[in-house]
Coordinates of C-alpha atoms in Angstrom, one line a residue:
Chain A
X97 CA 42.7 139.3 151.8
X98 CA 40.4 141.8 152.9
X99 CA 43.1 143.6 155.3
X100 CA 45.3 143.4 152.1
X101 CA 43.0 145.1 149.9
X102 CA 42.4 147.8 152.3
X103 CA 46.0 148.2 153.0
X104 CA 47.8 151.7 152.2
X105 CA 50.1 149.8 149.6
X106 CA 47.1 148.0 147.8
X107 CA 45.7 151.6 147.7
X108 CA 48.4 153.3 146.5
X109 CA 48.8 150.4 143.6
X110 CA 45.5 150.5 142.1
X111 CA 45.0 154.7 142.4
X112 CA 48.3 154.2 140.2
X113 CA 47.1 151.9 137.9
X114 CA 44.0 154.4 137.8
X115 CA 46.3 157.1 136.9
X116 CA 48.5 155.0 135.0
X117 CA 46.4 154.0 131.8
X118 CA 45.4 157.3 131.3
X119 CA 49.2 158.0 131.0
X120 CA 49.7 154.9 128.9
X121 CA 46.5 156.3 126.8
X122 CA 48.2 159.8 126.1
X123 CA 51.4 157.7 125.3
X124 CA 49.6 155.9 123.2
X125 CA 48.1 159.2 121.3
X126 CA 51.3 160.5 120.7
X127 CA 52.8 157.4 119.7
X128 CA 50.1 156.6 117.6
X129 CA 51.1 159.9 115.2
X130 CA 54.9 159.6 116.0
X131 CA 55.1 156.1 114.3
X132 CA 52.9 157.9 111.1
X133 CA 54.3 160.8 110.5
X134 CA 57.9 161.2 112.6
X135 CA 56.1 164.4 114.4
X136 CA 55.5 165.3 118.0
X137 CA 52.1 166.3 118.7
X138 CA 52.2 168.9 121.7
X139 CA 48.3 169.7 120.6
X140 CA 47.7 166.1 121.8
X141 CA 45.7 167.1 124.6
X142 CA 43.9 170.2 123.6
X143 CA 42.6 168.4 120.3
X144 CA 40.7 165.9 122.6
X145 CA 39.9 168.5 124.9
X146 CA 38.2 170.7 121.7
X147 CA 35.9 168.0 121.1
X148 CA 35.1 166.9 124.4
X149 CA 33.6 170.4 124.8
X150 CA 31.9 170.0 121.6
X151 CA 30.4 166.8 122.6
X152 CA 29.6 166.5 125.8
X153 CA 28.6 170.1 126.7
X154 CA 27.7 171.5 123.8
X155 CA 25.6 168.2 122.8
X156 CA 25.1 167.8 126.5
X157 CA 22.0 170.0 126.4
X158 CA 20.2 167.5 124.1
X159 CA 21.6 163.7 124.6
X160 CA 22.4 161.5 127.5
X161 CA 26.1 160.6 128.4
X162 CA 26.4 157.7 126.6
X163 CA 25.6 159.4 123.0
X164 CA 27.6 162.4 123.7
X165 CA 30.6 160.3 124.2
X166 CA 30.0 159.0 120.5
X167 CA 29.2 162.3 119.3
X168 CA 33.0 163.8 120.9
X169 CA 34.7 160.7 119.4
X170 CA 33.3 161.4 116.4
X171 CA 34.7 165.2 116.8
X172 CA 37.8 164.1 117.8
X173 CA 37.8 162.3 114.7
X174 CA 36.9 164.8 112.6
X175 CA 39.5 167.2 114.3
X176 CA 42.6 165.0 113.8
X177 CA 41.8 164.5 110.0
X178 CA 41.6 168.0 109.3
X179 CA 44.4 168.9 111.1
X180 CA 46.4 166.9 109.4
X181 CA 45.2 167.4 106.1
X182 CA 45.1 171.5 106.7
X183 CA 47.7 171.7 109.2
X184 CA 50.5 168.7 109.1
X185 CA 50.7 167.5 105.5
X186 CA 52.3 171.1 104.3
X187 CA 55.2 170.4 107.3
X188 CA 55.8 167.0 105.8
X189 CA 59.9 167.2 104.8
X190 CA 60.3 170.7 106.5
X191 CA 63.1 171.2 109.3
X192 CA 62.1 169.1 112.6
X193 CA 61.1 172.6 114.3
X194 CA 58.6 173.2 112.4
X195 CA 56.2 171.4 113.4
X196 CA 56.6 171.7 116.8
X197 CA 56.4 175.4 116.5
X198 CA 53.0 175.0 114.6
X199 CA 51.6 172.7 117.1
X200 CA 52.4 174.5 120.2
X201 CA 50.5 177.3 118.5
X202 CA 48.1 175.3 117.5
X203 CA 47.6 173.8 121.4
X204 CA 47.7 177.7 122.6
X205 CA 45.0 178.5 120.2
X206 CA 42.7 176.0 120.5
X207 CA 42.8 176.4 124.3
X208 CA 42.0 180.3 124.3
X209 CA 39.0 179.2 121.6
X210 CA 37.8 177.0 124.1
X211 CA 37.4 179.6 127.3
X212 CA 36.0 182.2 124.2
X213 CA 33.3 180.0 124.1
X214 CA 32.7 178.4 127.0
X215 CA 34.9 180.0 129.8
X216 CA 37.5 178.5 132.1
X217 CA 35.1 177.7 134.8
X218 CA 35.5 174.4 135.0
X219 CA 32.0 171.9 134.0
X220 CA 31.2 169.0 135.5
X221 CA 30.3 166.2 133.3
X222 CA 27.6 163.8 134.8
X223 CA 28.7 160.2 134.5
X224 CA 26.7 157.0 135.2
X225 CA 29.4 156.0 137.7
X226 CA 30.2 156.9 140.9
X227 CA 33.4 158.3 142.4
X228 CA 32.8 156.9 145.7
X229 CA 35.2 154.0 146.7
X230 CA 33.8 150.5 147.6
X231 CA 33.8 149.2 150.6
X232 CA 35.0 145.7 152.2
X233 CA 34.7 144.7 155.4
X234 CA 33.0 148.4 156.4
X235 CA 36.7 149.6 155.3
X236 CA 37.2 151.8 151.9
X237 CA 39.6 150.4 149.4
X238 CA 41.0 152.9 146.5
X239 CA 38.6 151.9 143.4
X240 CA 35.4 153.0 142.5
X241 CA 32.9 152.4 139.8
X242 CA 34.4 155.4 138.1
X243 CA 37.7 154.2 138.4
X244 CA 36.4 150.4 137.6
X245 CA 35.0 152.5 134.0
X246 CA 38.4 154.2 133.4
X247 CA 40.6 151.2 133.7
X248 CA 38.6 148.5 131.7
X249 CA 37.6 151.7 128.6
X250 CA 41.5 151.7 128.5
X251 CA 42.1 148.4 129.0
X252 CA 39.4 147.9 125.9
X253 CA 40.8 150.9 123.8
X254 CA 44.4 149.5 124.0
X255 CA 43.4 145.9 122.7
X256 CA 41.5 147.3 120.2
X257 CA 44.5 149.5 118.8
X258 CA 46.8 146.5 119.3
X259 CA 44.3 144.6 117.3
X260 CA 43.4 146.6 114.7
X261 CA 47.5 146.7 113.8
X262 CA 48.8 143.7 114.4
X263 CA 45.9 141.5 112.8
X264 CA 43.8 143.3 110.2
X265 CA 44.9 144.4 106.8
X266 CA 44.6 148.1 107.4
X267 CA 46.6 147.8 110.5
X268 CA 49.1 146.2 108.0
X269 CA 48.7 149.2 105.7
X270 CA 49.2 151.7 109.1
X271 CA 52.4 150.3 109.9
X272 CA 53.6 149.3 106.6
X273 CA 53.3 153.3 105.8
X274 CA 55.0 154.8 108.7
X275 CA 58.0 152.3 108.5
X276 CA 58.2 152.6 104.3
X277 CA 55.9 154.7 103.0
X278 CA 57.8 155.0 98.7
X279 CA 57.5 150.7 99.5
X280 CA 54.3 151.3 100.4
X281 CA 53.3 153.5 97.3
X282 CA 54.8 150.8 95.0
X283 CA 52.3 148.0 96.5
X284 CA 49.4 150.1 96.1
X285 CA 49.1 152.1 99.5
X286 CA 46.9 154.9 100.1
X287 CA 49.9 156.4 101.9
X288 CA 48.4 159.8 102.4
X289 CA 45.3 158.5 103.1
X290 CA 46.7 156.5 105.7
X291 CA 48.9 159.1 107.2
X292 CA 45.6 161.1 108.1
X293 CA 44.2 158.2 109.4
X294 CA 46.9 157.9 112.4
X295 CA 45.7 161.0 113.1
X296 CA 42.5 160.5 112.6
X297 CA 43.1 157.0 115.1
X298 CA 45.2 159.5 117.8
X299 CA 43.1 162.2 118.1
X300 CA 40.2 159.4 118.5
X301 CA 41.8 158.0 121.4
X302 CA 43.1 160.7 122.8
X303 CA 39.3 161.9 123.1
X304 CA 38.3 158.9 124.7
X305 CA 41.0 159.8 127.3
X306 CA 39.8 163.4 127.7
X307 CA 36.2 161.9 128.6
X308 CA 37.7 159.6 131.5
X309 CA 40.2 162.6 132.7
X310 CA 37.2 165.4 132.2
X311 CA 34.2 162.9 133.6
X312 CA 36.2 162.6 136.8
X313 CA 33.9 164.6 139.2
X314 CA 37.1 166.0 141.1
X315 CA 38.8 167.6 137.9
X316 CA 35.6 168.3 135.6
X317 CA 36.2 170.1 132.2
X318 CA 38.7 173.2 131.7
X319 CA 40.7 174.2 128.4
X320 CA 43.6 173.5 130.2
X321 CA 42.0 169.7 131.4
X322 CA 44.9 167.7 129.7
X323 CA 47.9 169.9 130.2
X324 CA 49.4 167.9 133.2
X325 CA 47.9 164.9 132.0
X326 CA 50.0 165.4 128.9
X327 CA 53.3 166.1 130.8
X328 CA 52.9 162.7 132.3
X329 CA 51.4 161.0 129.1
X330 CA 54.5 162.7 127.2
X331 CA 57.1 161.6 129.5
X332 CA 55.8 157.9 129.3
X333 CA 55.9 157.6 125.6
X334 CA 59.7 159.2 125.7
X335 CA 60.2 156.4 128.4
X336 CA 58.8 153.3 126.9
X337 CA 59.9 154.3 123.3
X338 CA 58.3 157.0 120.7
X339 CA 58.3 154.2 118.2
X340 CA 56.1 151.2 120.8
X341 CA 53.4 151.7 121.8
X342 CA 53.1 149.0 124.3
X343 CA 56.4 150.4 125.8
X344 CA 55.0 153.7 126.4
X345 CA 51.7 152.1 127.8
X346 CA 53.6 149.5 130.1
X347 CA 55.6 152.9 131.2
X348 CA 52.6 154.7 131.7
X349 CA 51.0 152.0 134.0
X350 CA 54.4 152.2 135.7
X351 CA 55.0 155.8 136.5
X352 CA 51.4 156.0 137.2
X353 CA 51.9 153.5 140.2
X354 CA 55.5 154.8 141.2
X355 CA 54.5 158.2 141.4
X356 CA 51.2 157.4 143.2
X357 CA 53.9 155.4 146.3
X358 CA 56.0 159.1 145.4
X359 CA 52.6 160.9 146.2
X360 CA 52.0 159.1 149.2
X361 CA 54.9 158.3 150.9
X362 CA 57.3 161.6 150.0
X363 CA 54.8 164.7 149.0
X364 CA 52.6 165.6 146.3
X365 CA 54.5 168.5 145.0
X366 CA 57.7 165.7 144.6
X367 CA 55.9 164.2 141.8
X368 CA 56.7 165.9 138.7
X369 CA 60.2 165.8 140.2
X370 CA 60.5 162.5 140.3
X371 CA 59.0 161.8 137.0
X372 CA 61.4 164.5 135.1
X373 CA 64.4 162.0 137.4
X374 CA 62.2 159.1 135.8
X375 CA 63.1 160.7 132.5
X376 CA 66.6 161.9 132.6
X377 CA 67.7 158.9 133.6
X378 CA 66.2 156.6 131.1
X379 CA 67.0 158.6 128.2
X380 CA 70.6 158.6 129.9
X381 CA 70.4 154.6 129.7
X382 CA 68.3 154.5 126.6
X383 CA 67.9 157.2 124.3
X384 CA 65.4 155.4 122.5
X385 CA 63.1 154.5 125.4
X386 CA 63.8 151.9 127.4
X387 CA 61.2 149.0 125.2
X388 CA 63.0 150.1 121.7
X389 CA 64.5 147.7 120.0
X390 CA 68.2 148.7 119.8
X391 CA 69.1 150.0 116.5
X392 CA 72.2 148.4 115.1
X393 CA 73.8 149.7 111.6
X394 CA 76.4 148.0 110.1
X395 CA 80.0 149.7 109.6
Chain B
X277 CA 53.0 146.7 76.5
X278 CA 54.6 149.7 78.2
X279 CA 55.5 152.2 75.4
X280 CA 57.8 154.8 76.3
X281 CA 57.7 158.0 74.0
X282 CA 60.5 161.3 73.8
X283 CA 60.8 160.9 78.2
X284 CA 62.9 163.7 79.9
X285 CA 63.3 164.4 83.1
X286 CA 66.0 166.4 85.4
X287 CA 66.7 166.9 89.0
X288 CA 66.6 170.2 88.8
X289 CA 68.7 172.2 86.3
X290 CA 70.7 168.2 85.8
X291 CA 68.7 166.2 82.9
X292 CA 69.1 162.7 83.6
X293 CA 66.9 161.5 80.7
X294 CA 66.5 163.1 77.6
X295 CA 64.4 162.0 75.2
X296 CA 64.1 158.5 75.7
X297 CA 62.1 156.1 73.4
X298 CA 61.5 152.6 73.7
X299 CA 58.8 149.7 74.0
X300 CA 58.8 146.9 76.1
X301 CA 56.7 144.3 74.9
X302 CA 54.4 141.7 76.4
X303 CA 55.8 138.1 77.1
X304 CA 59.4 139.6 76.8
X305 CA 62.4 140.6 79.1
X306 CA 63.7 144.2 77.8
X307 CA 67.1 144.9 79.2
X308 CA 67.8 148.5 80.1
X309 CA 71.8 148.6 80.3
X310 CA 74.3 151.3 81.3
X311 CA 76.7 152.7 84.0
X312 CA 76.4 154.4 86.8
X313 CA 74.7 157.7 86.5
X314 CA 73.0 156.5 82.9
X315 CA 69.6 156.6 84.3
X316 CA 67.8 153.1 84.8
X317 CA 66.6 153.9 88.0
X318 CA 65.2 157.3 87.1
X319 CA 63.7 155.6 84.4
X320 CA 61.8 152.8 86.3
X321 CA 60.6 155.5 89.1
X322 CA 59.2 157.7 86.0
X323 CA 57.5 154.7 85.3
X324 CA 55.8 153.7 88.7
X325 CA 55.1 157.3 89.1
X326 CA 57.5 157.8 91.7
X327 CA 59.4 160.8 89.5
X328 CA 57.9 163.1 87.4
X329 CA 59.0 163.8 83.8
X330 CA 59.5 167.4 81.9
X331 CA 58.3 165.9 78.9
X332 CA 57.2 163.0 77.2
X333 CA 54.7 160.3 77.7
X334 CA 54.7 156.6 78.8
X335 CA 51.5 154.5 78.1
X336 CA 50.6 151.0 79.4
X337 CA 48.4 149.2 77.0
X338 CA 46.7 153.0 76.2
X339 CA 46.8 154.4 79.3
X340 CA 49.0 157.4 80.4
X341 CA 50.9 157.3 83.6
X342 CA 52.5 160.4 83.7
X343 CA 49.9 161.8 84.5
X344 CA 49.0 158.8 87.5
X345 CA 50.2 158.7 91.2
X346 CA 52.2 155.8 92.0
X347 CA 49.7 153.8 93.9
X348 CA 47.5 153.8 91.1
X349 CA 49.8 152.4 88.9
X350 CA 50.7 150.3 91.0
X351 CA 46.9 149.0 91.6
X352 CA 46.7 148.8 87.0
X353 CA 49.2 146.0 87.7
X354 CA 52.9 147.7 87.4
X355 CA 54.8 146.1 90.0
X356 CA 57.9 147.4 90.8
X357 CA 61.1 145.7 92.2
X358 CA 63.1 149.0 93.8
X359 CA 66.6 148.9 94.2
X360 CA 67.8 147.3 97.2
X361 CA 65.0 145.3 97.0
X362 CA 62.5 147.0 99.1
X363 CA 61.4 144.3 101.9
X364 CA 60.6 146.0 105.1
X365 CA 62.8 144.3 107.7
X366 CA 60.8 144.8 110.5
X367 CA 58.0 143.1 108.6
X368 CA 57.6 139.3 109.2
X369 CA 58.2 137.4 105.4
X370 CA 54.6 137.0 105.3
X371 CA 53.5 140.5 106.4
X372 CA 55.5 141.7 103.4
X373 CA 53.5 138.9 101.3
X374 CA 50.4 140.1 102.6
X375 CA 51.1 143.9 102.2
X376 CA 52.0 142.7 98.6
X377 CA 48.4 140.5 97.9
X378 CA 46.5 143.7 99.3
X379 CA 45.8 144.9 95.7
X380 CA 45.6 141.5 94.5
X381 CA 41.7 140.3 93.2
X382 CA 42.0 136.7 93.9
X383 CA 41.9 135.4 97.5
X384 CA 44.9 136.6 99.6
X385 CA 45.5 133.1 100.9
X386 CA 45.2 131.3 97.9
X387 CA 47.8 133.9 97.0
X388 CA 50.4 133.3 99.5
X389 CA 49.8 129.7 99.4
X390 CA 50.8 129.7 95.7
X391 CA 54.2 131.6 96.5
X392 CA 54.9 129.4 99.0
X393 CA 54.7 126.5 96.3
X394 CA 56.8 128.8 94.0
X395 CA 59.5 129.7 96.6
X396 CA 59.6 127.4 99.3
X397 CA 62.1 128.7 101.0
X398 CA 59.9 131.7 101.5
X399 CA 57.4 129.2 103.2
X400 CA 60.1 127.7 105.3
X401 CA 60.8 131.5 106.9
X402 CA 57.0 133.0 106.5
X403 CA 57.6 133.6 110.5
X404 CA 61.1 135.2 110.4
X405 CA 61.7 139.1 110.0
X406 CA 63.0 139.8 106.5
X407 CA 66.0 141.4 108.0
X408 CA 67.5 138.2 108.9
X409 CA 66.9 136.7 105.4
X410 CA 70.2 136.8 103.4
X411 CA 70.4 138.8 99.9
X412 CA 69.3 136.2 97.6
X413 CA 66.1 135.7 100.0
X414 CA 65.4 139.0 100.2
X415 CA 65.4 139.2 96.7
X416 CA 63.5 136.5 95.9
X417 CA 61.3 137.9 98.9
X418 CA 60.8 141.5 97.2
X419 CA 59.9 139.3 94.0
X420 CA 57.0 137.1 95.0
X421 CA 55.8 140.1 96.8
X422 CA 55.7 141.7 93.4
X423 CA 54.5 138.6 91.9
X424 CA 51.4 138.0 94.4
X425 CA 49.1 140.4 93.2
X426 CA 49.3 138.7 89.6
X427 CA 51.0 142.1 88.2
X428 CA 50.8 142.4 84.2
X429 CA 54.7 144.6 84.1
X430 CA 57.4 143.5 86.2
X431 CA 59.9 146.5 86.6
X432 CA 63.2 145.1 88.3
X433 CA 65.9 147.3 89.4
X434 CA 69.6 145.7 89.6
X435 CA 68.1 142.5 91.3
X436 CA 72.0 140.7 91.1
X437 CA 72.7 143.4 93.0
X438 CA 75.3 142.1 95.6
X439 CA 74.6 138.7 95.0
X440 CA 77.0 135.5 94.4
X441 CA 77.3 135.0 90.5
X442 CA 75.6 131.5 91.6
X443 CA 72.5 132.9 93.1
X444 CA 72.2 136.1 90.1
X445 CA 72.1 132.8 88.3
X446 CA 69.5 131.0 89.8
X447 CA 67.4 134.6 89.8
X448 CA 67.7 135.4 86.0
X449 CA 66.3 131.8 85.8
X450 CA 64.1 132.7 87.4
X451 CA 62.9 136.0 85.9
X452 CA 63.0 134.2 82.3
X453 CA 60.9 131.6 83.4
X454 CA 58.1 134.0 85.2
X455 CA 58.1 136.4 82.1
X456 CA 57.7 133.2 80.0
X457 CA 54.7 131.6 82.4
X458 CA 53.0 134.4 83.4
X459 CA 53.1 136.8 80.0
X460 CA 54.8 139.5 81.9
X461 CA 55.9 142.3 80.7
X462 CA 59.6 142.7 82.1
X463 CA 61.9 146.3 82.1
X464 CA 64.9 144.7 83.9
X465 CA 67.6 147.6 85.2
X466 CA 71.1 145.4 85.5
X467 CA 74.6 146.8 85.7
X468 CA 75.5 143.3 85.2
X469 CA 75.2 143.4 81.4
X470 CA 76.4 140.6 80.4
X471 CA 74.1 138.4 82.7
X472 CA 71.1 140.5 82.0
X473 CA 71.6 140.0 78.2
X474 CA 71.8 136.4 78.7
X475 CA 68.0 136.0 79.4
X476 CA 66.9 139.3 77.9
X477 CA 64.6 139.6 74.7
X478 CA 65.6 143.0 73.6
X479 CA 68.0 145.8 75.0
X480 CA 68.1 149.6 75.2
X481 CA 71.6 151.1 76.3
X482 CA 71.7 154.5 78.1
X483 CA 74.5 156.9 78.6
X484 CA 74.5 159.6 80.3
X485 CA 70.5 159.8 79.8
X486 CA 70.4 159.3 75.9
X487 CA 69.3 155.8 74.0
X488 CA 72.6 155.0 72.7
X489 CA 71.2 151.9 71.4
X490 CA 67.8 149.9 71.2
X491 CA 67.9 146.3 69.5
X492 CA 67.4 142.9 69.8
X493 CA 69.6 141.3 73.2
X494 CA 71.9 139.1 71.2
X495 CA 72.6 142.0 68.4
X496 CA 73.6 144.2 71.7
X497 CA 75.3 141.1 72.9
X498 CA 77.6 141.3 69.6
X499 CA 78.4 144.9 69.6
X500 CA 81.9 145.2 70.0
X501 CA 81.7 149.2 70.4
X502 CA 78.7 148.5 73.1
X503 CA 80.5 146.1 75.0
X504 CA 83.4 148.3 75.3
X505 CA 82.0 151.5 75.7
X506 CA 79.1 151.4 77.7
X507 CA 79.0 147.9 78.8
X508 CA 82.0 147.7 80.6
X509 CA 82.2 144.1 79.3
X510 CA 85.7 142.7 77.7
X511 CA 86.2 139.2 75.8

């Protein structure tokens, strides 16, 4: 058991997995706001990277790691609401490129805000876990505390969405907006309400995914921390489905591990490569992402 | 009561009610009759505050909802039965039920337990996704999802809509025996005239977005120049 644990392919499997629900978490994000309001969010990452700065380094001076994190949630909170109340809700029924226009600005601006005030350099952010592998048998295997503390906060994050729609009665509400939200209205819906609260969810957990990316000691905090992770993240969601979100998490687990064997065995700079093939092809296959439910309309 | 008073309202520069008064009174079914293009359903989504009018007023027991948004009327107890009945397929037939008893004040499972007993054919699917119920289903479906949150107004939009003459039937039975048990207050939007007027109290014609009439159902019922003109009914 040991030798297996220890072995290049048990390696390569769980430094996937590591890498792969942080991809399922962006997924998640994006599908989070897709399913809401039918729009794209390309300022997915740098929201969450805005108020990880605000919480852990600007709160960092005063509070331990633990209450920072809260306090950046909270941010991240704050920052998805308005957006969408300041931002979004005028785009609401305007051409599909719309939006997309405003929120790549909206990611270019809140990036160049973030080196104004507090530079590219990137920070380290002290975490109570360490990045060091364990050890068995005297040999290192590819998980650490750190990595232990990634995987289970997304593992925990994930339920929690999943449970908050598919068992409470504001999940109902959530879903029951996105899918009909004049229906909605007629049963007594705070549609609007409930539109910023998807974003006010995404941007949430998209924070919590910024923390785990930025607490890494090896990648620290830039403005441009979740640009590649969003590539990936984005690519998963398109994969598993815009419109499920445990498609787009099961297919960022997946590419997470399949590009980690790509890292290994081919060459590092083959990965985006691959996951673009990854991409083509299963929008060739499936359009919809490859956990949609096929649409059928009657002719 | 909902009391309609001089209601217009346009689509832009098109007016596709014009002065419209009527009342719909408590315990009663008040047909609202026409053809295509008379305005029944721009009338019942001025009502639930899904369209807004140029002019006029409508008042439920006082209060003004032109001037409330939809899910606040909707929360004062105006349900509303839109056309095509509404369900959300990808809802299970109790996640519809339960999005329904949200604004409800009794207990939500006292609630759905109760339409259960009323429909229990509805109980006998609670697990299946309302796009595999058939059309009377679904319309009994979008109903008791009205009828959960004990609403005071029922507004129904063409619920025969598509349906076997058998199973229109069995839902205008229906209808007249919930306004009848429950004191509802019923606006009921049929191109089916001649079924609607069969249970209706009272009946206002539209054409073209005028009143063209407003009487009792059976007076309607007997109007030859009604029934040829704008009912589309022959003998």
């Amino acid at each position: 058991m040991d030798v297996f644990l220890t072995s290049r392919i048990a390696s390569d499997v769980l430094g996937g997995l590591t890498n792969g629900v942080i991809y399922g978490l962006v997924a998640l994000s994006l599908v989070l706001v897709w399913r809401s309001t039918g729009i794209l969010n390309f300022a997915q990452g740098a929201m969450p990277m805005l108020a990880t700065y605000v919480g852990m380094v600007t709160f960092g001076h005063y509070f331990g790691y633990w209450i920072c994190v809260v306090i950046a949630v909270l941010v991240g909170f704050l920052i998805g609401a308005g957006t969408e109340r300041v931002l979004v809700r005028p785009l609401y029924g305007k051409p599909e490129i719309n939006p997309v226009v405003v929120m790549v600005g909206f990611l270019t601006v809140l990036e160049a805000v973030a080196a104004a005030i507090w530079s590219s350099t990137p920070r380290s952010l002290t975490t109570p876990f360490s990045p060091i592998d364990f050890h068995l048998s005297g040999k290192p295997f590819a998980l650490s505390a750190f990595s232990l503390y990634q995987i289970i906060t997304a593992v925990v994050v994930m339920v929690a969405v999943a449970v908050l729609f598919r068992f409470t009665n504001l999940g109902l509400q959530l879903r029951a907006s996105a899918l009909a939200p004049e229906v909605s209205r007629l049963l007594g819906v705070r549609v609007n309400r409930m539109l910023t609260l998807g974003w006010t969810l995404s941007t949430g957990v998209g924070t919590i995914t910024a923390i785990l990316v930025a607490s890494n000691f090896f990648t620290g905090l830039t403005p441009q921390v979740m640009d590649g992770i969003f590539a990936f993240g984005f690519i998963a969601a398109a994969v598993g489905g815009l419109d499920s979100p445990v498609g787009s998490i099961v297919a960022g687990i997946v590419m997470g591990i399949i590009l980690q064997f790509v890292g290994d065995y081919v060459n590092s700079n083959a990965i985006i490569l691959v996951a673009l093939a990854i991409l083509i092809v299963s929008l060739m296959a499936r359009p919809n992402g490859v956990f949609s439910p096929v649409k059928t309309r009657r002719v | 009561m909902i009391r309609v008073q001089d209601l217009t309202v346009a689509y832009g520069a098109v007016k596709a009610l014009v002065d419209v008064t009527f009342e719909a009174r408590t315990s009663a079914i008040t047909a609202v009759l026409g053809a295509n293009g008379a305005g029944k359903t721009t009338l019942l989504r001025t009502i639930s505050g899904l369209k807004s009018p140029v002019a006029g007023s409508i008042t439920h027991d006082g209060a003004e909802l032109t001037l409330m948004k939809t899910e606040d009327i909707a929360r004062m107890g105006i349900a509303h039965v839109p056309e095509g009945r509404g369900v959300i397929g990808e809802f299970t037939v109790e996640e519809n039920l339960r999005l329904g008893a949200l604004t409800a004040k009794v207990d939500a499972k006292q609630s759905l337990a109760s339409q259960y007993e009323r429909f229990p054919i509805l109980g006998e699917r609670r697990r299946q996704h309302a796009d595999q119920l058939s059309g009377g289903e679904r319309q009994i479906l979008s109903m008791a999802r009205a009828l959960i949150a004990n609403p005071a107004v029922l507004l129904l939009d063409e619920p025969s809509l598509g349906l076997a003459p058998l199973i229109t039937a069995q839902i205008m039975a229906t209808i007249k025996e919930l306004c009848a048990s429950e004191n509802l207050t019923v606006i009921l939007v049929e191109q089916n005239a001649s079924s609607a007027l069969r249970i209706a109290d009272h009946a206002v014609v539209l054409n073209v977005g005028h009143v063209v009439a407003n009487d009792v159902a059976s007076v309607v019922a007997e109007d030859e120049k009604l029934r040829q003109y704008y009912l589309g009914m022959v003998r």
